[in-house]
Coordinates of N, CA and C in Angstrom, one line a residue:
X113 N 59.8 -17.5 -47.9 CA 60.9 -17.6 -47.0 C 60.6 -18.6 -45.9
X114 N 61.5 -19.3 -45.6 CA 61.3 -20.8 -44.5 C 61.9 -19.5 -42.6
X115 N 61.7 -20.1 -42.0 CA 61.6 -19.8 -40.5 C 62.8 -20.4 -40.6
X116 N 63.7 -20.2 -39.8 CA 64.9 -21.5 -39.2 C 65.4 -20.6 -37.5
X117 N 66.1 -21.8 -37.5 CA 66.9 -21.2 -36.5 C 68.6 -21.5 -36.5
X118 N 69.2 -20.8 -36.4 CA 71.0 -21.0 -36.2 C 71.4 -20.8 -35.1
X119 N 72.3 -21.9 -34.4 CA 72.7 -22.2 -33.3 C 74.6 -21.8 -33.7
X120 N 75.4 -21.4 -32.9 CA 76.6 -21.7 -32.8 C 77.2 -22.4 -32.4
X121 N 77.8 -22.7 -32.7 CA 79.6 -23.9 -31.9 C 80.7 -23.5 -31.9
X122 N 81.1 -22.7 -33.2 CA 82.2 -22.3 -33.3 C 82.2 -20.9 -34.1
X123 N 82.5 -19.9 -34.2 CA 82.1 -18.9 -35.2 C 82.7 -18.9 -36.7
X124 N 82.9 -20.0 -36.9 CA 83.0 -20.6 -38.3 C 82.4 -21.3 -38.9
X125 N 81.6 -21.8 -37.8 CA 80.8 -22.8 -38.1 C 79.2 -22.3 -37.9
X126 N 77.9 -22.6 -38.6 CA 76.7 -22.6 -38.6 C 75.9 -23.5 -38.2
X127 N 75.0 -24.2 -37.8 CA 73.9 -25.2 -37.6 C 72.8 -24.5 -38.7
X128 N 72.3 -24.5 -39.6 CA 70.5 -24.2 -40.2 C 69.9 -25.3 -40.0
X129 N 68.7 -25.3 -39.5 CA 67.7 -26.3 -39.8 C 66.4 -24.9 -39.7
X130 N 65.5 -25.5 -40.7 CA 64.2 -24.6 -40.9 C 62.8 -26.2 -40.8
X131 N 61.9 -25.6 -40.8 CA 60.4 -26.0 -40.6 C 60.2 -26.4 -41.8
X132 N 60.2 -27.8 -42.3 CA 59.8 -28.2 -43.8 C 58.5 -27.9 -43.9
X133 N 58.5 -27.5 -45.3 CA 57.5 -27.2 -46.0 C 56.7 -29.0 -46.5
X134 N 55.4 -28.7 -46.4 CA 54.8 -29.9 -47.3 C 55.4 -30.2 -49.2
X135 N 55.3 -29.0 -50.0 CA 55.6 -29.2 -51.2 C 56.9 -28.9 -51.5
X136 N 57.5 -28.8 -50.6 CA 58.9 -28.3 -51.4 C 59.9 -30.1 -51.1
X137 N 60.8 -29.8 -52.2 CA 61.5 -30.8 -52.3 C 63.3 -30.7 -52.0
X138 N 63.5 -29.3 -52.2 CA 64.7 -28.9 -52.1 C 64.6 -26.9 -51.0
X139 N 65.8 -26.7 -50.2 CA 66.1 -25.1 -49.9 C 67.2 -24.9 -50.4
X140 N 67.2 -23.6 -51.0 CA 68.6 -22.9 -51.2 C 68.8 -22.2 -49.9
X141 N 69.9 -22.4 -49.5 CA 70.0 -21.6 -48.8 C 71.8 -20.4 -49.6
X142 N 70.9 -19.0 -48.9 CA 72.3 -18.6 -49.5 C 72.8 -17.4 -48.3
X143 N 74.1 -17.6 -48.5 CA 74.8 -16.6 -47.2 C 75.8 -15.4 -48.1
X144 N 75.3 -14.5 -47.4 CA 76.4 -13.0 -47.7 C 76.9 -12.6 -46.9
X145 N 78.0 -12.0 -47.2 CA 79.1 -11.5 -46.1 C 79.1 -9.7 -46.3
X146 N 79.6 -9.1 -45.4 CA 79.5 -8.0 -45.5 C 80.3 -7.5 -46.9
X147 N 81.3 -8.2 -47.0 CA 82.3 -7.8 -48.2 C 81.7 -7.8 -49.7
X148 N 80.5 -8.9 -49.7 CA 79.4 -8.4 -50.9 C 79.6 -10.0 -51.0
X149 N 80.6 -10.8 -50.5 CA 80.7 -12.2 -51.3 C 79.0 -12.7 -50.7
X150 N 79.4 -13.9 -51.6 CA 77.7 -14.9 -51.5 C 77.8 -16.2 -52.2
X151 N 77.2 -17.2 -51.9 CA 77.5 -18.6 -51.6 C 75.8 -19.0 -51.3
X152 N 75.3 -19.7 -52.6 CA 73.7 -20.4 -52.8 C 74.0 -21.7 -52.9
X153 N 73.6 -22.9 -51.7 CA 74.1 -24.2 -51.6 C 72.4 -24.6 -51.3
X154 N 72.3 -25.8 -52.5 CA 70.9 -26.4 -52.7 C 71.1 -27.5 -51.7
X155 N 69.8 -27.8 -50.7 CA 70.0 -28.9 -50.1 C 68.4 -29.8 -50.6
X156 N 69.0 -31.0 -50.8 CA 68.0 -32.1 -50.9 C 67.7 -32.9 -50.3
X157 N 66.4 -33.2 -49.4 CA 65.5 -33.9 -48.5 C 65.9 -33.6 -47.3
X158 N 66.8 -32.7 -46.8 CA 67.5 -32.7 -45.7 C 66.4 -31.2 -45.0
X159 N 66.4 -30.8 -43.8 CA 65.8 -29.7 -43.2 C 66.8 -28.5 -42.3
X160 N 68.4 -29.7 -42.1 CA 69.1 -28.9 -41.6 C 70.2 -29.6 -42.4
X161 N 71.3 -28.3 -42.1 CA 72.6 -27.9 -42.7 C 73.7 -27.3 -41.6
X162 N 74.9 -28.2 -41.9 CA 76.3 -27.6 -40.7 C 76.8 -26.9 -42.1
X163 N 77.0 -25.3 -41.6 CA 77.8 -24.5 -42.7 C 79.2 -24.0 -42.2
X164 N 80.3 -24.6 -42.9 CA 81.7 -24.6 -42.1 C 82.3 -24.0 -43.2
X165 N 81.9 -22.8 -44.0 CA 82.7 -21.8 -44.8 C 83.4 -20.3 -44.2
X166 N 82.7 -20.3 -43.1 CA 82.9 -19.1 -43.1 C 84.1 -18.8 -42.5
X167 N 84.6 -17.4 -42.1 CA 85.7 -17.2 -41.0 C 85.4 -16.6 -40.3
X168 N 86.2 -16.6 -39.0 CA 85.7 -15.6 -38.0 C 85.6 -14.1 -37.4
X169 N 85.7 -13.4 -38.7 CA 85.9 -11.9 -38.6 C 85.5 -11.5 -39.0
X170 N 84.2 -11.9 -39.7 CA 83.0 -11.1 -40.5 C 81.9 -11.5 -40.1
X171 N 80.9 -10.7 -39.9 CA 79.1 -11.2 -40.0 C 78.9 -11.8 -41.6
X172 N 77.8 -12.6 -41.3 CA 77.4 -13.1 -42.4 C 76.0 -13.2 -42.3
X173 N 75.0 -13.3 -43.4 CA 73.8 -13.1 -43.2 C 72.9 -14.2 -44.7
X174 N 71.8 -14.9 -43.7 CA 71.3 -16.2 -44.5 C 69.9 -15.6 -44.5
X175 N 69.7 -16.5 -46.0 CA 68.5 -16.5 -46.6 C 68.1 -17.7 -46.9
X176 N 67.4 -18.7 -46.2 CA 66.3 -19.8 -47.0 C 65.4 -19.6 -47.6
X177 N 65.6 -20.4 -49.2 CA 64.4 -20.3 -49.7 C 63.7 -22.0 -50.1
X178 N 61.7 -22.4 -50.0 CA 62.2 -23.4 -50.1 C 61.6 -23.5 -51.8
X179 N 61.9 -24.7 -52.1 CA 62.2 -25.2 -54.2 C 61.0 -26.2 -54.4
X180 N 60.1 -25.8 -55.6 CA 59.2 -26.9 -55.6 C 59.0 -26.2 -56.8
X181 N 59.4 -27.7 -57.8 CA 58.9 -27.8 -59.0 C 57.3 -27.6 -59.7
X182 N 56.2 -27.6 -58.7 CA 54.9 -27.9 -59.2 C 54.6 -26.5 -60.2

């Protein structure tokens, strides 16, 4: 599991950025909502992510993981 931190702007909107890892090449990151939905979005070379799915009337809850083929 990667450390991050999420900032707001808008309650639809997310900021993720986490602490890269030396061997990883890719994070999934995935978000669930109270309703049970969930949504795993792979990111490549990147450390942060603007997440603009959500809506504003639910909690949602993130998990980074980071991806390394070795």
């Amino acid at each position: 599991m990667v450390v991050y931190t999420m900032n707001y702007v808008y309650k639809q909107r997310a900021y993720l950025k986490c602490k890269p890892l030396n061997n990883a090449f890719a994070y999934n990151i995935t978000m669930v909502s109270i309703l049970k939905n969930y949504t795993c979005i792979a990111v490549h070379d990147f450390y942060e992510y603007w997440l603009k799915i959500m809506d504003n009337q639910h909690d949602y809850y993130f998990y980074i993981e980071a991806i390394n083929e070795k």
